[in-house]
Each structure stands twice: as structure tokens, then as C-alpha cells.
Short mmCIF file of C-alpha atoms and ligand atoms in Angstrom, two decimals:
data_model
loop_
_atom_site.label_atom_id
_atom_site.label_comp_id
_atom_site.label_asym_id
_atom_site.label_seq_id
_atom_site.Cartn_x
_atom_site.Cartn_y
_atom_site.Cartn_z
CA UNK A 1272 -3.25 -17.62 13.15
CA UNK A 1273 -3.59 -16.15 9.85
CA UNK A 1274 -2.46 -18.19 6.80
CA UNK A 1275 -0.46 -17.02 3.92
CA UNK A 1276 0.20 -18.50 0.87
CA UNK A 1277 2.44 -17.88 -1.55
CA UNK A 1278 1.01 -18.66 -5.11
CA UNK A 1279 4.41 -19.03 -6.89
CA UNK A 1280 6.50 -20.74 -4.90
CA UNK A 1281 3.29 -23.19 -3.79
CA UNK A 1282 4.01 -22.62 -0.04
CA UNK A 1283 2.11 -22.07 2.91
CA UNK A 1284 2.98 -20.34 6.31
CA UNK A 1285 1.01 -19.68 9.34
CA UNK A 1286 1.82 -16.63 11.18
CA UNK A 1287 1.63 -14.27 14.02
CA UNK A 1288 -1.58 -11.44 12.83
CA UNK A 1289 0.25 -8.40 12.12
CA UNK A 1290 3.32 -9.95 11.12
CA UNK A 1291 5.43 -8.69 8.83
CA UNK A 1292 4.93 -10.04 5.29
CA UNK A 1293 9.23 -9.40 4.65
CA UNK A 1294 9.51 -10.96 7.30
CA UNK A 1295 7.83 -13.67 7.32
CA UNK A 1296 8.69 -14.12 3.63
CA UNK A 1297 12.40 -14.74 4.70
CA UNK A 1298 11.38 -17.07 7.56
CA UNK A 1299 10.14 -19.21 5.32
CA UNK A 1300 13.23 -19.22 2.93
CA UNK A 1301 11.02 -16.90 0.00
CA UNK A 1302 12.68 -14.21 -2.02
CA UNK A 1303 10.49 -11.70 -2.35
CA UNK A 1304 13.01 -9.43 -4.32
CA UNK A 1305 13.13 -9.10 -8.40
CA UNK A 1306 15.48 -7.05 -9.04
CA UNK A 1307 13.75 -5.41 -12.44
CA UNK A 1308 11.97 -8.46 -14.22
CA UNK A 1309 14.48 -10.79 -12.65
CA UNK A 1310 17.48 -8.50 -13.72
CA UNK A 1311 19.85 -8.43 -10.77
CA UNK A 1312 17.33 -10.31 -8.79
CA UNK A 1313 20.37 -11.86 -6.72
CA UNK A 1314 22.12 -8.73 -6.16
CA UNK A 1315 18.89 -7.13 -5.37
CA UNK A 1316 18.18 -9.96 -2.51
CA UNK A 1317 21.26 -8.45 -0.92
CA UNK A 1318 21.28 -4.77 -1.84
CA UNK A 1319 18.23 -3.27 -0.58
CA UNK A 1320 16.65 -0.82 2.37
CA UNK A 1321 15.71 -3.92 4.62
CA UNK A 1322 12.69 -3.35 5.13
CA UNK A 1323 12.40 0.58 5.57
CA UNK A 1324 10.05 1.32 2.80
CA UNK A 1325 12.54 3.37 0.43
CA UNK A 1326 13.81 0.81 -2.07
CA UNK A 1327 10.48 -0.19 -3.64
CA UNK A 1328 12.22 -3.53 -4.67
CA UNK A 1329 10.31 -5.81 -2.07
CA UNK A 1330 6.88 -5.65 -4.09
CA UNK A 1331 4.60 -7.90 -4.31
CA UNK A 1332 0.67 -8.67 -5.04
CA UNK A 1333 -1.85 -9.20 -2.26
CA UNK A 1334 -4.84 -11.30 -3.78
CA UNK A 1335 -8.20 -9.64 -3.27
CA UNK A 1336 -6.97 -6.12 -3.16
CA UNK A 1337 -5.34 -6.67 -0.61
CA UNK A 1338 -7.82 -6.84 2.25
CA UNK A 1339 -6.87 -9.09 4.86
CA UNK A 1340 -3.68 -6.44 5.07
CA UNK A 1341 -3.36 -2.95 7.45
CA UNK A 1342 -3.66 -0.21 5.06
CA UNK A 1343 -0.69 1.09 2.74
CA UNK A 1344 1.83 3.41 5.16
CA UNK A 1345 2.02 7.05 3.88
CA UNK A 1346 5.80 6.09 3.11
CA UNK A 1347 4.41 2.58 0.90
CA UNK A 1348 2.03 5.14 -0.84
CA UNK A 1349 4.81 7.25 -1.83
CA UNK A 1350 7.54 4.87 -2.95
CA UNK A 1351 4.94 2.91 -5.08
CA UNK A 1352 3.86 6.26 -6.88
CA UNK A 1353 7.24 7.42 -7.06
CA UNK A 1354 9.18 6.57 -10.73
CA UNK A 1355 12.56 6.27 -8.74
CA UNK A 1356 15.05 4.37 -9.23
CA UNK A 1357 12.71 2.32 -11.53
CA UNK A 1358 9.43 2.85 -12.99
CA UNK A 1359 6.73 0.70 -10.55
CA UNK A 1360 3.95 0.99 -12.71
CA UNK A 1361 1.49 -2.08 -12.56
CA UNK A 1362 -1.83 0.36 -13.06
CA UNK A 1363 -4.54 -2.86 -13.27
CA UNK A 1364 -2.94 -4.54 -10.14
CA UNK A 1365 -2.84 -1.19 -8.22
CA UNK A 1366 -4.77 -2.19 -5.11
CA UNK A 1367 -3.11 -5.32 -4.88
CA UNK A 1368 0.60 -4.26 -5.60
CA UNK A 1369 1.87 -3.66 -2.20
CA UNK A 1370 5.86 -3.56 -0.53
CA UNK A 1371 5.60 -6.39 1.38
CA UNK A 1372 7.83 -4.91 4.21
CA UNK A 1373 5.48 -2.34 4.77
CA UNK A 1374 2.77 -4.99 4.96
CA UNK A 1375 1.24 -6.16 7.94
CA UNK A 1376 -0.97 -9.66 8.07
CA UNK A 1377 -3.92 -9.59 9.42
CA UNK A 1378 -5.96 -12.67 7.91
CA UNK A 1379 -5.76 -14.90 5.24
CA UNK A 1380 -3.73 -13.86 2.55
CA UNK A 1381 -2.27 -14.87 -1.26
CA UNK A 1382 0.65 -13.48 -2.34
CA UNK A 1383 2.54 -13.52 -5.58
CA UNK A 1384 6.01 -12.49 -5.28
CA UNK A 1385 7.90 -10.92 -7.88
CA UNK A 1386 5.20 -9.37 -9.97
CA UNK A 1387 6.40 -8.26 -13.41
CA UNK A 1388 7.07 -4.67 -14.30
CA UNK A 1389 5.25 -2.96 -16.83
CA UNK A 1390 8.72 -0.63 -17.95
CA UNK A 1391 7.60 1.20 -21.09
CA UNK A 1392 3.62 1.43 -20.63
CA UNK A 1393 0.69 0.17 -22.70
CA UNK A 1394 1.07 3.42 -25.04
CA UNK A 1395 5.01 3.00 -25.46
CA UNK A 1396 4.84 2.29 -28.83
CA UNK A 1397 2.01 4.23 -30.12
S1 FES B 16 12.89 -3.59 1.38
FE1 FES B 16 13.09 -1.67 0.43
S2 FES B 16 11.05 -1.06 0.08
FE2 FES B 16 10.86 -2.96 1.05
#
């Protein structure tokens, strides 16, 4: 059974391959929601899509670009390139920024949950 580990909140889980990351996230008692850099990260635990890919609040990085993970759904490609309702944009961590309820296990994983948001750009202020 693959292992994942979850860098933050220094736990590990065992689960099912081809679990659900979300899933197995809230098994576990993890939080994988943010809210926007820990703005309304408690309403945001309870006011979300659960799980169907439109809310874009569930990210998270996937060590090692994420291998060890099924490939990003058509629906995960567009919410994380989509600027709506917030700006996702994490451009160095691309491969490895992922919505974890559109994530699928299939080995070994890392996972950091609640990765910063990059609002304003590296240019903002140029
Ligand atoms: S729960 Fe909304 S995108 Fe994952």
C-alpha cells in the first residue's frame, strides 16, 4: 500500500493505490483547505465543491512533480489555469501544484498542504 506523507503536519498514512488524496486527507483528520494564505481557511474547510474539481481551494504540492500520482484531469488542468475566484498562480511549483481531490495515489507520495499563493506576481511592483 502506497505511503503518503504529509510534510507539514509530520504525518504518515498508508492507503488504498488510487485513493483519493481529499479523501484520504480527511481520514486522517488533515485540512487540506487555505482559504487564500490562511484567510478564511476555516470557512473555506466548510464552504467548498467537495471534491468536484471547481473550487480550486483543495490545492496542494505533490513532491517530485508529482509522479507517483494519475495524471492532472482535463477539469484539474482547467481550474488550476483558470484566475477564478482567486488568482492560483504558483509558476515554479507548477508540476507539483495539484487539487488534491482530483488526485489519485498511486505510490509513494509527499505532500505539502496549503501551499502559499503568489497573489500579485514577481513583476507586481515593477
Ligand atoms: S474541493 Fe473544490 S477543487 Fe477540490
Amino acid at each position: 500500500m502506497p505511503t503518503v506523507k504529509f510534510v507539514n503536519e509530520k504525518k504518515e498514512i498508508e492507503v488504498p493505490e488510487g485513493a483519493n488524496l481529499r479523501t484520504a486527507a480527511m481520514k486522517a483528520g488533515i485540512n487540506v483547505y487555505n482559504g487564500i494564505n490562511g484567510f478564511g481557511a476555516g470557512i473555506n474547510k466548510f464552504v467548498n465543491c467537495k471534491g468536484w474539481g471547481m473550487c480550486g481551494t483543495c490545492r496542494v504540492l505533490v513532491k517530485n512533480k508529482g509522479e507517483n500520482c494519475a495524471p492532472k484531469t482535463t477539469i484539474e488542468k482547467l481550474r488550476l489555469s483558470a484566475p477564478i475566484p482567486e488568482p492560483t498562480v504558483i509558476k515554479k511549483d507548477d508540476e507539483e501544484l495539484r487539487l488534491s481531490c482530483c488526485c489519485n495515489i498511486e505510490g509513494d507520495v509527499e505532500i505539502i498542504t496549503k501551499p502559499a499563493l503568489d497573489m500579485w506576481g514577481e513583476n507586481f511592483f515593477s
